[in-house]
mmCIF file of C-alpha atoms and ligand atoms in Angstrom:
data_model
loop_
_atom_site.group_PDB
_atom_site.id
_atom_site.type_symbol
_atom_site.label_atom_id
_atom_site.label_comp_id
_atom_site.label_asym_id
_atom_site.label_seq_id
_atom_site.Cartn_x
_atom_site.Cartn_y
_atom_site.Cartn_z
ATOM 1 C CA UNK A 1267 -25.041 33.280 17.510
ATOM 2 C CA UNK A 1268 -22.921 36.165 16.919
ATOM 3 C CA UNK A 1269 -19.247 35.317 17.368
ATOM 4 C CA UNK A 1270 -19.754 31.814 16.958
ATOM 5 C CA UNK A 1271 -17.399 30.264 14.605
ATOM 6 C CA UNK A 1272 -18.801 29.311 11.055
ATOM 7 C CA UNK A 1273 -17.951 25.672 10.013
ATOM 8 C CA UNK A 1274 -15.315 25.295 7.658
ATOM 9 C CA UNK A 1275 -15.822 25.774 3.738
ATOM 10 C CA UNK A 1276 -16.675 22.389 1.855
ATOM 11 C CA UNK A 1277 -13.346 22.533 -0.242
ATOM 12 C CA UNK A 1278 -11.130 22.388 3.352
ATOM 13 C CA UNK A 1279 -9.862 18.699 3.659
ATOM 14 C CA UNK A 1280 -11.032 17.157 7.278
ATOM 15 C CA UNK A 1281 -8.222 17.456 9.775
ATOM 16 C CA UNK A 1282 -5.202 15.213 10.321
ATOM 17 C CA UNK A 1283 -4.295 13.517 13.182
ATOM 18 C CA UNK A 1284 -0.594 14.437 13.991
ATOM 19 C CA UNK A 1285 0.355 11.259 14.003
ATOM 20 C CA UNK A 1286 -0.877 10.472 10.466
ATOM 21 C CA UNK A 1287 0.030 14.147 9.046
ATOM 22 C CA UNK A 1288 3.672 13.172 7.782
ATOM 23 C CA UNK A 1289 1.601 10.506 5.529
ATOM 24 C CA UNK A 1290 -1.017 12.401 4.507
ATOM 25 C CA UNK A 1291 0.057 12.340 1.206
ATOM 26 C CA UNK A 1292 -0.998 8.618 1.220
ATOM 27 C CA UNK A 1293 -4.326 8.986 1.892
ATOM 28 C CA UNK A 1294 -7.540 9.197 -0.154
ATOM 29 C CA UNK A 1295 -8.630 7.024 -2.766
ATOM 30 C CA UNK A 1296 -6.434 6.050 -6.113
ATOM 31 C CA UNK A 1297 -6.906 3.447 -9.202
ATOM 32 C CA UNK A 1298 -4.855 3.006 -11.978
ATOM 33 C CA UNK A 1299 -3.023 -0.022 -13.439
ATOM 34 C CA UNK A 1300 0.590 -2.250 -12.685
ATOM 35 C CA UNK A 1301 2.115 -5.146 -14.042
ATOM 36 C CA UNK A 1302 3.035 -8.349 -12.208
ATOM 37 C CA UNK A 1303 6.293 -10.936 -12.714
ATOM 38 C CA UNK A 1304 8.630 -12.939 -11.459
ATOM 39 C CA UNK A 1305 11.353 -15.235 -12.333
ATOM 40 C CA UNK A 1306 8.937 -18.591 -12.431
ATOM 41 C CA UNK A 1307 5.488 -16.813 -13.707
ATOM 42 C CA UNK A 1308 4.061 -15.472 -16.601
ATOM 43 C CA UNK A 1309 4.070 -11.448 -16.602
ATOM 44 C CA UNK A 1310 0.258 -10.274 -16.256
ATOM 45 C CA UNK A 1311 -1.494 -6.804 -16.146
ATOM 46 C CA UNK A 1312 -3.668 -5.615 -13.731
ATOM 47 C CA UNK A 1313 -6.093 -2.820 -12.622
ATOM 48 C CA UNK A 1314 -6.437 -1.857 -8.849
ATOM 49 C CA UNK A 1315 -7.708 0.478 -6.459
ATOM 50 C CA UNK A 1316 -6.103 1.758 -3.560
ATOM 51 C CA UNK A 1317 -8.221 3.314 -0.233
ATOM 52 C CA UNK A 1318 -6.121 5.210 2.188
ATOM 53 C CA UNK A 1319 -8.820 6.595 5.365
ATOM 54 C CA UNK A 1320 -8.407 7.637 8.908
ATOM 55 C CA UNK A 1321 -10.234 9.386 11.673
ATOM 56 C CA UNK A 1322 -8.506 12.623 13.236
ATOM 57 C CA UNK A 1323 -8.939 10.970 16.225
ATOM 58 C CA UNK A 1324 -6.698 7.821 15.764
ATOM 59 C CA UNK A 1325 -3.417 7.423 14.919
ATOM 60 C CA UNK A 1326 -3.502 5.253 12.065
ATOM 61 C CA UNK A 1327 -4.212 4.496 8.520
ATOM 62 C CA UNK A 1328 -6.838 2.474 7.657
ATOM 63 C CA UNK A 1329 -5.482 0.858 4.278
ATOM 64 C CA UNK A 1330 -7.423 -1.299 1.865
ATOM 65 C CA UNK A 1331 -6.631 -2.298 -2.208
ATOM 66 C CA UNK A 1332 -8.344 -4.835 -4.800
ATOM 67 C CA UNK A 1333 -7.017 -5.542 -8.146
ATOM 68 C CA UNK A 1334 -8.429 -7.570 -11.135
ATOM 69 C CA UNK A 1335 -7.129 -8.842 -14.154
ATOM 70 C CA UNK A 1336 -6.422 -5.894 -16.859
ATOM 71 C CA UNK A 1337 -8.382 -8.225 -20.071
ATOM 72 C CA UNK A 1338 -11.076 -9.511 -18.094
ATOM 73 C CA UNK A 1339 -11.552 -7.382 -15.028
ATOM 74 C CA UNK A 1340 -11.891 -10.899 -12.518
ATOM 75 C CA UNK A 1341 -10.691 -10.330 -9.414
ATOM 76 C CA UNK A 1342 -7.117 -10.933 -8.541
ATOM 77 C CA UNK A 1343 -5.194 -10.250 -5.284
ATOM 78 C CA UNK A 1344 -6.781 -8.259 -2.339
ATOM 79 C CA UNK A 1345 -5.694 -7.197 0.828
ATOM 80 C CA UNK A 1346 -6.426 -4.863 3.936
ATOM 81 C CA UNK A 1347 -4.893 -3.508 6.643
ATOM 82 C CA UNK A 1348 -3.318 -0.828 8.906
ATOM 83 C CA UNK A 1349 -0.650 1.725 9.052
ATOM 84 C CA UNK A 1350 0.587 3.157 12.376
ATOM 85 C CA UNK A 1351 2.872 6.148 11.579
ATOM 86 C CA UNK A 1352 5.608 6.475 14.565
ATOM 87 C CA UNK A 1353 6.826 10.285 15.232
ATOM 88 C CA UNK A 1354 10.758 9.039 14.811
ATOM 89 C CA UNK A 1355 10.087 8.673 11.031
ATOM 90 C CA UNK A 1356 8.900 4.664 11.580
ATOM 91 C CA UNK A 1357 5.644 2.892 10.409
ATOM 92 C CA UNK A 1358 4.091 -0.338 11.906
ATOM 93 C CA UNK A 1359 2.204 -2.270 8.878
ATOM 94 C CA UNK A 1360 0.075 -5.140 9.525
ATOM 95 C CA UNK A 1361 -1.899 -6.643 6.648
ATOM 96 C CA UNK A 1362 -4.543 -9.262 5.800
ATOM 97 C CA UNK A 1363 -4.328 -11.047 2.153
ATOM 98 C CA UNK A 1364 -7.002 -12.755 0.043
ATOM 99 C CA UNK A 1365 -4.306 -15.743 -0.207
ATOM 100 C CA UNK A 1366 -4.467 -16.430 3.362
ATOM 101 C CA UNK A 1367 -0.928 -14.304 4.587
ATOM 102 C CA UNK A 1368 -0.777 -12.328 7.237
ATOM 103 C CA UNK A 1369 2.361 -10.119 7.312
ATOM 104 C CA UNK A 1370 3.827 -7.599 10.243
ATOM 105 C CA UNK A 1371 5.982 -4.972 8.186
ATOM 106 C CA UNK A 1372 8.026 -2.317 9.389
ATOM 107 C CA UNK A 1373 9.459 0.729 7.757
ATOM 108 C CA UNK A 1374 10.490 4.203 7.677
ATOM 109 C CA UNK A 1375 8.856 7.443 5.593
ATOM 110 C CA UNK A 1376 9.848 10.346 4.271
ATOM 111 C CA UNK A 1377 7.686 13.363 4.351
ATOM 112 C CA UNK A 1378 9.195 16.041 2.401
ATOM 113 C CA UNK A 1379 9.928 13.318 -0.157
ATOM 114 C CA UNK A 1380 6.437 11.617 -0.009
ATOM 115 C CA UNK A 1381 8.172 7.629 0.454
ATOM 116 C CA UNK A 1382 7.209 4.697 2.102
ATOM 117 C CA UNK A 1383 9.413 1.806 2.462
ATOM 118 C CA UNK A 1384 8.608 -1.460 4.412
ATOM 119 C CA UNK A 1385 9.938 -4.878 4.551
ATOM 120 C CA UNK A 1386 8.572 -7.749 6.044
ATOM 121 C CA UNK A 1387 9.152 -8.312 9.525
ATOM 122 C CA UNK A 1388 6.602 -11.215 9.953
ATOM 123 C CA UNK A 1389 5.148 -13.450 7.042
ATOM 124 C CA UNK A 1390 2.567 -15.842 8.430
ATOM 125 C CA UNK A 1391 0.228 -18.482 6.737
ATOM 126 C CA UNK A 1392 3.084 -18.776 3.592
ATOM 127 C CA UNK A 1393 4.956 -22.031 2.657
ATOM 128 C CA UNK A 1394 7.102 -20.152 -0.215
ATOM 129 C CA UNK A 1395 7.126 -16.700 1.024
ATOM 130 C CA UNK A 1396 10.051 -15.593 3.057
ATOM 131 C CA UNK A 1397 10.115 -11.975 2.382
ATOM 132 C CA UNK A 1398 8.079 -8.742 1.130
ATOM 133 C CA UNK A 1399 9.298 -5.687 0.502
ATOM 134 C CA UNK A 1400 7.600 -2.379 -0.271
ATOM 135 C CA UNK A 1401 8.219 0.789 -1.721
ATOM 136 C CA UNK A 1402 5.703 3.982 -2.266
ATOM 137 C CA UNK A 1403 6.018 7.379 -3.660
ATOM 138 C CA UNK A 1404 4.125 9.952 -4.401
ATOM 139 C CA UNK A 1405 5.371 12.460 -7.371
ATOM 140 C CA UNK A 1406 3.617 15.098 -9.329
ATOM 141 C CA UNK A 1407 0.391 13.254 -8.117
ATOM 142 C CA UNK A 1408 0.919 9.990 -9.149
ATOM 143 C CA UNK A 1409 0.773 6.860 -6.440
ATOM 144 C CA UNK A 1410 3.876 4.450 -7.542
ATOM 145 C CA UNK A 1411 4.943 1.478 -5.578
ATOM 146 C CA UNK A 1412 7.616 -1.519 -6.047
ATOM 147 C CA UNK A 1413 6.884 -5.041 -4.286
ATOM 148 C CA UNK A 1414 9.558 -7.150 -4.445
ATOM 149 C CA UNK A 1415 9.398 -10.824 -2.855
ATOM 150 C CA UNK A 1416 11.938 -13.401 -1.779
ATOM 151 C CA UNK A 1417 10.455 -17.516 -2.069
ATOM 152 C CA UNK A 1418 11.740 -20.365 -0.881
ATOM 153 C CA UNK A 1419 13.297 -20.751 -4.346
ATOM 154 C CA UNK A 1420 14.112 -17.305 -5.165
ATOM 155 C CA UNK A 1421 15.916 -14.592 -4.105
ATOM 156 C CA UNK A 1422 15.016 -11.112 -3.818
ATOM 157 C CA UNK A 1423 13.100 -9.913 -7.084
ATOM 158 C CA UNK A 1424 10.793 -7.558 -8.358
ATOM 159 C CA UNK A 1425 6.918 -9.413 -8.419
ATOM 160 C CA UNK A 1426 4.669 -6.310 -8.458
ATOM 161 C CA UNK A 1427 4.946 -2.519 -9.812
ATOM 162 C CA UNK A 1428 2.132 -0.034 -10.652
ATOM 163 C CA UNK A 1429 1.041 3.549 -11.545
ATOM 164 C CA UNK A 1430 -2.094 4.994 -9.745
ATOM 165 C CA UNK A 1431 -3.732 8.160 -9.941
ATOM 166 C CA UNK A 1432 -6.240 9.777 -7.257
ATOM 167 C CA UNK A 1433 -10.075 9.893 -8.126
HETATM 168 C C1 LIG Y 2212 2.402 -15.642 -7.887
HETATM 169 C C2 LIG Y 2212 3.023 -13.859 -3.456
HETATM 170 C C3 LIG Y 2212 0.654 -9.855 -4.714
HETATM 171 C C4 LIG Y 2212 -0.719 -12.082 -8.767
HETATM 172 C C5 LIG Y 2212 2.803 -15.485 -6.587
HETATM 173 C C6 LIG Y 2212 3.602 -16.453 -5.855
HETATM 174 C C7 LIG Y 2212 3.746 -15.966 -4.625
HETATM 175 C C8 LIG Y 2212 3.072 -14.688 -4.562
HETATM 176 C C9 LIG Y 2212 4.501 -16.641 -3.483
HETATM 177 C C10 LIG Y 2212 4.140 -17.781 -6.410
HETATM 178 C C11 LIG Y 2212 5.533 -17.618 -6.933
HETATM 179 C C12 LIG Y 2212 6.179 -18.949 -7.245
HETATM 180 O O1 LIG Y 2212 5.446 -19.917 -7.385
HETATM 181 O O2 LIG Y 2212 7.405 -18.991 -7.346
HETATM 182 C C13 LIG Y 2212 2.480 -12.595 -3.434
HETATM 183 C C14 LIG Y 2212 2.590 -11.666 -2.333
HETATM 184 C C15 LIG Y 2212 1.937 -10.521 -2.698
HETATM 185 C C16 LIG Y 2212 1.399 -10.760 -4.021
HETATM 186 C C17 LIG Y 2212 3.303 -11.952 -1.036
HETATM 187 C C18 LIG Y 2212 1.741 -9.225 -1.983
HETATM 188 C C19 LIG Y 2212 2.657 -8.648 -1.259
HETATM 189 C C20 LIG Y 2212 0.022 -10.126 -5.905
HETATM 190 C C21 LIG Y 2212 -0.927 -9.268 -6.571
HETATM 191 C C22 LIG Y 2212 -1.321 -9.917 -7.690
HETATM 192 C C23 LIG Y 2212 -0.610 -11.169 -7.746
HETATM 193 C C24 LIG Y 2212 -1.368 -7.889 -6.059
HETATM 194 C C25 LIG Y 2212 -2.303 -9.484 -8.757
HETATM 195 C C26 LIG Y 2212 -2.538 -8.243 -9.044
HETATM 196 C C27 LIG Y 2212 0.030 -13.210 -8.889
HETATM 197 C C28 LIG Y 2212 -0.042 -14.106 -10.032
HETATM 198 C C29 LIG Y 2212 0.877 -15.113 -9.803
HETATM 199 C C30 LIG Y 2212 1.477 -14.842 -8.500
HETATM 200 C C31 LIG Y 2212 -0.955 -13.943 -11.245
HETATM 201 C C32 LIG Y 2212 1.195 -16.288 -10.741
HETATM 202 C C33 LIG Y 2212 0.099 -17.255 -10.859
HETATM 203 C C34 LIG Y 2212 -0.027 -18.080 -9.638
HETATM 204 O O3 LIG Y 2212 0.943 -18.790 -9.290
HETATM 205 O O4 LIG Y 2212 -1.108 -18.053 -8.997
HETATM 206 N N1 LIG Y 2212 2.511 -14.421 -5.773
HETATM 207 N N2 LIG Y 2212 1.771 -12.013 -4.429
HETATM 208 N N3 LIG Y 2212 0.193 -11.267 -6.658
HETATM 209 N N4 LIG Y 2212 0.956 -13.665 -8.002
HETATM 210 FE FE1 LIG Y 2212 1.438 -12.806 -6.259
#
């Protein structure tokens, strides 16, 4: 009818929900490569892919990733789970690994800067993992991200970091 509001133009991204908005810059859909270590493993390359989704009408990110080995594309590590963005600048993680963890993390973002950083509040299901911590950012398009993990028999140290790119 006359008056009636035309639907948006194809190119307009779907809305946000407020909530999510600050981490927008998360979400969609990225692949690209990282490289794995540790101070009692052999280094190892891998490919992954990275899904970022939500509904406008809930408040959180539905997150998913796969990776497989760089040589021989078998699958490696996978894991899923959810982000709940707080309005004080917070974010409640909770994620589901292929190995059989479950882990509660907790962190803080950055908007303007495009960062996530968590650490683990809650490992569960791990006999030599006592600690996880995150870091994403997003610069001049690129996805990065730092995992560093604390065993049982190690302290604190670097174990995954990668480069991804949207597609
Ligand atoms: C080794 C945990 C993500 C590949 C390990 C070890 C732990 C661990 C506890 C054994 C270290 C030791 O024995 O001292 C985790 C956690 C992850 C994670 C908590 C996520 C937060 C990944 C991902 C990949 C991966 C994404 C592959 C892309 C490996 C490989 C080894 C290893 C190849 C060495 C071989 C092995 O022991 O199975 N990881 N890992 N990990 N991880 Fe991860």
């Amino acid at each position: 009818a006359a008056g009636a509001a035309s639907p948006p133009p194809p190119t307009e991204p779907p809305p946000t929900h407020p909530a999510v908005a600050p981490l927008a810059f998360l979400l969609g859909k990225w692949r690209g490569e990282g490289e794995g270590s540790f101070p009692t493993i052999s280094s190892f390359r891998y490919g992954e892919e990275l899904l970022s989704s939500h509904h406008p009408s809930k408040p959180v990110i539905s997150y998913t990733q796969k990776t497989w080995k760089a040589a021989s594309g078998e699958p490696m590590h996978a894991e899923s789970g959810y982000w709940r963005p707080r309005p004080d600048g917070s974010v409640d993680v909770v994620i589901a690994q292929s190995t059989g963890l479950a882990k509660v993390q907790k962190g803080s973002y950055d908007a303007e800067k495009k960062t996530v950083a968590l650490q683990s509040e809650l490992v569960g299901n791990a006999s030599k993992v006592k600690q996880i911590t995150r870091t994403f950012q997003v610069a001049d398009g690129e996805l990065s991200y730092v995992v560093q993990m604390a065993t049982i028999t190690t302290s604190l140290q670097p174990h995954l970091k990668a480069l991804l790119n949207r597609i």
